Amino acid sequence: MKRTRPKETDDESGGTAPGGIQALDAALSVLRVLRSFDGPATLSDIAREAGMPPSKVHRYLASFIHAGLAVQKERSGRYDLGREAAELGVAAISRNNFVVRASDELEELATVTGQAALLAVWSHNGPTVVRMERGPHLTTTSIGLGSTFPLLDSATGRVFLSYLPSPQLTARLQNELERAASVGVSWPDLDPNTESVEALTTKVRRERVAYVDGRYIPGLAAISSAITNWQGEIEVAVTLFGTHRDLLQPESPARTALIDFASRHSIAPPAQLGKPHDARAR
């Protein structure tokens, strides 16, 4: 499925930056087309969207594969973004000023709370980890830099669900709701429908934290809070996770430390952190 249609380039001379290299500009336009698909795409689809002959696009894709920017699926022959492209994306978004400032104190947060800690930002793949500290007690988990989270059954995802403007969420949320409903999945505090989601996000904004207990990764409890900008919209989610349920208790020191951390790194005053929709309406 196609997400957005980039500006087409009819040939290698179209859209060249002043002082740039025509062939490189054309190659990068192919990479942008590949990025614009929701998943692996065929050579013919990529060529059509790029406005180039398939033979030319194939040569560019071969170079991208060699550089690790693209991969070709063995069975289907379709093309997708490669590991190097993902690492470039994570590196770029991790230099967000909110991330940089929060990163300086993330290790201290992990040490003080005794929990593993991570920072996540919103990318085209959803909530994405850009910083992580393992904390004083090693927690064995598959979570790492570049890991992404679902919206409904992860603490990090629920924070984005509660503080991100709805136009950015609609498609992904609808997909998750439909998938959960089709297999009969529900949670103690959430049913797969919009009314239940609204009740959950209202609670998250009121309490300024979202939490789950072993729903995303069995055995791991997680609690997350939003670092917001001047409009009350989320820039970064900061999440603590570990194996002890004490993390989820309303009066736990870790929860208090997490909320304080998010408040100190937010631009919006703490009193507004629970009212992002009001802030956006002004």
Coordinates of C-alpha atoms in Angstrom, one line a residue:
M1 CA 0.0 0.0 0.0
K2 CA 1.2 3.4 -0.9
R3 CA 1.4 6.1 1.7
T4 CA 2.5 9.3 0.0
R5 CA 3.4 10.1 -3.6
P6 CA 6.7 11.9 -3.9
K7 CA 7.4 14.3 -6.7
E8 CA 8.1 12.4 -9.8
T9 CA 11.3 12.7 -11.8
D10 CA 11.1 12.1 -15.6
D11 CA 14.8 11.7 -16.1
E12 CA 18.1 12.1 -14.4
S13 CA 18.2 15.9 -15.1
G14 CA 14.9 16.6 -13.4
G15 CA 14.9 18.2 -9.9
T16 CA 18.7 18.5 -9.7
A17 CA 19.9 20.6 -6.8
P18 CA 22.1 23.6 -7.8
G19 CA 25.7 22.4 -7.9
G20 CA 24.5 18.8 -7.3
I21 CA 25.0 15.6 -9.3
Q22 CA 22.2 14.6 -11.6
A23 CA 22.6 10.9 -11.3
L24 CA 22.8 11.1 -7.5
D25 CA 19.6 13.2 -7.4
A26 CA 17.8 10.7 -9.5
A27 CA 19.0 7.8 -7.4
L28 CA 17.9 9.5 -4.2
S29 CA 14.5 10.1 -5.8
V30 CA 14.2 6.3 -6.2
L31 CA 15.1 5.8 -2.5
R32 CA 12.4 8.3 -1.5
V33 CA 9.9 6.3 -3.6
L34 CA 11.0 3.1 -1.9
R35 CA 10.5 4.8 1.5
S36 CA 7.0 6.0 0.6
F37 CA 5.6 2.4 0.4
D38 CA 4.1 0.8 3.5
G39 CA 6.1 -2.4 2.8
P40 CA 8.1 -4.3 0.1
A41 CA 7.4 -3.1 -3.4
T42 CA 7.9 -4.6 -6.9
L43 CA 10.4 -3.1 -9.4
S44 CA 7.5 -2.1 -11.7
D45 CA 5.7 -0.3 -8.9
I46 CA 8.9 1.6 -7.9
A47 CA 9.6 2.5 -11.5
R48 CA 6.1 3.8 -12.1
E49 CA 6.1 6.0 -9.0
A50 CA 9.6 7.3 -9.8
G51 CA 8.7 8.0 -13.4
M52 CA 11.7 6.1 -14.7
P53 CA 12.3 3.0 -16.9
P54 CA 12.5 -0.2 -14.8
S55 CA 16.0 -1.0 -16.2
K56 CA 17.3 2.3 -14.8
V57 CA 15.6 1.8 -11.4
H58 CA 17.0 -1.7 -11.2
R59 CA 20.6 -0.3 -11.5
Y60 CA 19.9 2.2 -8.7
L61 CA 18.4 -0.5 -6.5
A62 CA 21.4 -2.8 -7.1
S63 CA 23.7 0.0 -5.7
F64 CA 21.4 0.5 -2.7
I65 CA 21.5 -3.2 -1.9
H66 CA 25.3 -3.1 -2.1
A67 CA 25.3 -0.2 0.3
G68 CA 22.9 -1.8 2.7
L69 CA 20.2 0.9 2.0
A70 CA 17.9 -1.7 0.4
V71 CA 17.2 -5.4 0.4
Q72 CA 15.5 -7.7 -2.0
K73 CA 13.2 -10.4 -0.6
E74 CA 14.3 -13.9 -1.8
R75 CA 10.8 -15.3 -2.3
S76 CA 8.8 -12.4 -3.7
G77 CA 11.7 -10.5 -5.4
R78 CA 10.2 -7.3 -3.9
Y79 CA 12.4 -4.5 -2.6
D80 CA 12.4 -2.9 0.8
L81 CA 14.6 -0.5 2.9
G82 CA 17.7 -2.1 4.3
R83 CA 19.4 -2.0 7.7
E84 CA 21.6 1.0 6.8
A85 CA 18.5 3.0 5.9
A86 CA 17.0 2.2 9.2
E87 CA 20.1 3.1 11.1
L88 CA 20.3 6.5 9.2
G89 CA 16.7 7.2 10.2
V90 CA 17.3 6.4 13.9
A91 CA 20.5 8.5 13.9
A92 CA 18.6 11.4 12.4
I93 CA 15.7 11.4 14.8
S94 CA 17.9 10.7 17.8
R95 CA 19.4 14.1 17.3
N96 CA 16.1 15.8 18.0
N97 CA 16.9 18.4 20.7
F98 CA 14.4 16.9 23.1
V99 CA 16.1 13.5 22.7
V100 CA 19.6 15.0 23.2
R101 CA 18.6 16.8 26.4
A102 CA 16.8 13.8 27.9
S103 CA 19.6 11.5 27.0
D104 CA 22.0 13.4 29.2
E105 CA 20.1 12.3 32.3
L106 CA 18.7 8.9 31.1
E107 CA 21.5 6.9 32.7
E108 CA 20.9 8.7 36.1
L109 CA 17.2 7.9 35.8
A110 CA 17.9 4.2 35.3
T111 CA 20.4 4.2 38.2
V112 CA 18.1 6.0 40.6
T113 CA 15.0 3.9 39.8
G114 CA 16.9 0.6 39.4
Q115 CA 15.1 0.0 36.1
A116 CA 16.0 -0.2 32.4
A117 CA 15.1 3.1 30.7
L118 CA 14.5 4.1 27.1
L119 CA 13.6 7.0 24.9
A120 CA 11.3 6.6 21.9
V121 CA 10.2 9.0 19.2
W122 CA 7.5 8.7 16.5
S123 CA 8.6 7.5 13.1
H124 CA 6.8 6.1 10.0
N125 CA 7.0 2.7 11.7
G126 CA 5.4 4.0 14.9
P127 CA 7.1 4.5 18.4
T128 CA 10.8 3.8 17.8
V129 CA 13.6 3.4 20.4
V130 CA 16.4 5.9 19.9
R131 CA 18.2 5.7 23.3
M132 CA 18.4 3.0 26.0
E133 CA 20.0 2.4 29.3
R134 CA 20.0 -1.1 30.8
G135 CA 20.1 0.1 34.4
P136 CA 22.0 -1.5 37.4
H137 CA 20.1 -4.8 37.1
L138 CA 20.6 -6.4 33.7
T139 CA 17.2 -7.1 32.0
T140 CA 17.4 -9.6 29.2
T141 CA 15.1 -8.5 26.4
S142 CA 14.9 -8.2 22.7
I143 CA 14.3 -4.4 22.9
G144 CA 17.1 -2.4 21.4
L145 CA 17.8 0.7 19.3
G146 CA 15.4 0.8 16.4
S147 CA 12.8 -1.4 18.1
T148 CA 9.2 -0.3 17.5
F149 CA 6.1 -0.7 19.7
P150 CA 2.4 -1.2 19.1
L151 CA 0.0 1.5 20.2
L152 CA -2.5 -0.6 22.2
D153 CA -0.5 -3.1 24.2
S154 CA 2.8 -1.3 25.1
A155 CA 3.3 1.4 27.6
T156 CA 5.4 3.5 25.1
G157 CA 2.7 3.1 22.4
R158 CA -0.1 4.1 24.8
V159 CA 1.7 7.4 25.6
F160 CA 1.9 8.3 21.9
L161 CA -1.7 7.2 21.6
S162 CA -2.6 9.7 24.3
Y163 CA -0.4 12.7 23.3
L164 CA 0.1 12.6 19.5
P165 CA -2.2 14.5 17.2
S166 CA -4.8 12.1 15.9
P167 CA -4.1 12.6 12.1
Q168 CA -0.7 10.9 12.7
L169 CA -2.3 8.0 14.5
T170 CA -5.5 7.2 12.6
A171 CA -4.3 4.6 10.1
R172 CA -2.0 2.7 12.5
L173 CA -4.6 2.8 15.3
Q174 CA -7.4 1.5 13.0
N175 CA -5.2 -1.3 11.8
E176 CA -4.4 -2.4 15.3
L177 CA -8.1 -2.2 16.4
E178 CA -9.2 -4.2 13.4
R179 CA -6.5 -6.8 14.0
A180 CA -7.4 -7.2 17.7
A181 CA -11.1 -7.4 17.0
S182 CA -10.6 -10.0 14.3
V183 CA -8.8 -12.4 16.7
G184 CA -10.8 -11.6 19.7
V185 CA -8.1 -9.8 21.7
S186 CA -8.9 -7.5 24.6
W187 CA -7.1 -6.3 27.7
P188 CA -8.2 -5.8 31.4
D189 CA -8.3 -2.0 30.8
L190 CA -9.0 -1.9 27.1
D191 CA -11.4 -3.2 24.5
P192 CA -10.7 -3.0 20.8
N193 CA -13.0 -0.1 20.0
T194 CA -12.7 3.7 19.8
E195 CA -14.8 4.4 23.0
S196 CA -12.5 2.2 25.1
V197 CA -9.4 3.8 23.5
E198 CA -10.7 7.3 24.4
A199 CA -11.3 6.3 28.0
L200 CA -7.8 4.9 28.2
T201 CA -6.1 8.0 26.7
T202 CA -8.1 10.2 29.1
K203 CA -6.8 8.2 32.0
V204 CA -3.2 8.4 30.7
R205 CA -3.4 12.1 30.3
R206 CA -4.9 12.5 33.8
E207 CA -2.3 10.3 35.5
R208 CA 0.5 11.4 33.2
V209 CA 1.7 7.8 32.8
A210 CA 0.8 4.7 30.8
Y211 CA 1.6 1.2 31.9
V212 CA 1.4 -2.5 31.0
D213 CA 2.2 -5.7 32.8
G214 CA 3.6 -8.4 30.6
R215 CA 1.3 -7.7 27.6
Y216 CA 3.9 -6.7 25.0
I217 CA 6.8 -8.8 26.4
P218 CA 5.8 -11.6 28.9
G219 CA 7.4 -11.0 32.3
L220 CA 8.2 -7.4 31.7
A221 CA 6.4 -4.5 33.4
A222 CA 6.7 -1.1 31.8
I223 CA 5.6 2.5 32.6
S224 CA 6.0 5.5 30.3
S225 CA 5.5 9.2 30.3
A226 CA 5.4 12.0 27.7
I227 CA 8.0 14.7 27.1
T228 CA 5.9 17.4 25.5
N229 CA 6.5 20.5 23.5
W230 CA 5.0 24.0 23.9
Q231 CA 1.7 22.8 22.3
G232 CA 1.4 19.9 24.8
E233 CA 2.1 17.4 22.0
I234 CA 4.5 14.5 22.6
E235 CA 8.1 14.8 21.3
V236 CA 9.6 11.9 23.2
A237 CA 8.3 9.0 25.4
V238 CA 10.5 8.0 28.3
T239 CA 9.9 4.5 29.6
L240 CA 11.0 2.4 32.5
F241 CA 10.8 -1.4 32.3
G242 CA 11.8 -4.3 34.5
T243 CA 10.6 -7.6 36.0
H244 CA 9.2 -6.3 39.3
R245 CA 5.5 -5.3 39.5
D246 CA 6.4 -2.7 42.2
L247 CA 7.2 -0.5 39.2
L248 CA 3.4 -0.2 38.5
Q249 CA 2.3 0.9 42.0
P250 CA 0.8 4.4 42.1
E251 CA 3.1 5.5 44.9
S252 CA 6.3 3.8 43.7
P253 CA 9.5 6.0 43.8
A254 CA 10.2 4.9 40.2
R255 CA 6.9 6.2 39.0
T256 CA 7.4 9.5 40.8
A257 CA 10.9 9.8 39.3
L258 CA 9.6 9.1 35.8
I259 CA 6.9 11.8 35.9
D260 CA 9.4 14.3 37.4
F261 CA 11.9 13.5 34.6
A262 CA 9.3 13.9 31.9
S263 CA 8.1 17.2 33.4
R264 CA 11.6 18.7 33.7
H265 CA 12.3 17.9 30.0
S266 CA 9.0 19.2 28.7
I267 CA 8.5 22.7 27.5
A268 CA 4.9 22.9 28.5
P269 CA 4.4 23.7 32.2
P270 CA 3.6 20.5 34.3
A271 CA 0.1 21.8 35.0
Q272 CA -0.6 21.5 31.2
L273 CA 0.8 18.0 30.7
G274 CA -2.5 16.4 31.3
K275 CA -4.3 18.7 28.9
P276 CA -2.7 18.3 25.5
H277 CA -5.9 18.6 23.6
D278 CA -6.7 21.9 25.3
A279 CA -3.2 23.1 24.5
R280 CA -3.6 22.2 20.8
A281 CA -7.0 24.0 20.6
R282 CA -5.6 27.3 21.6

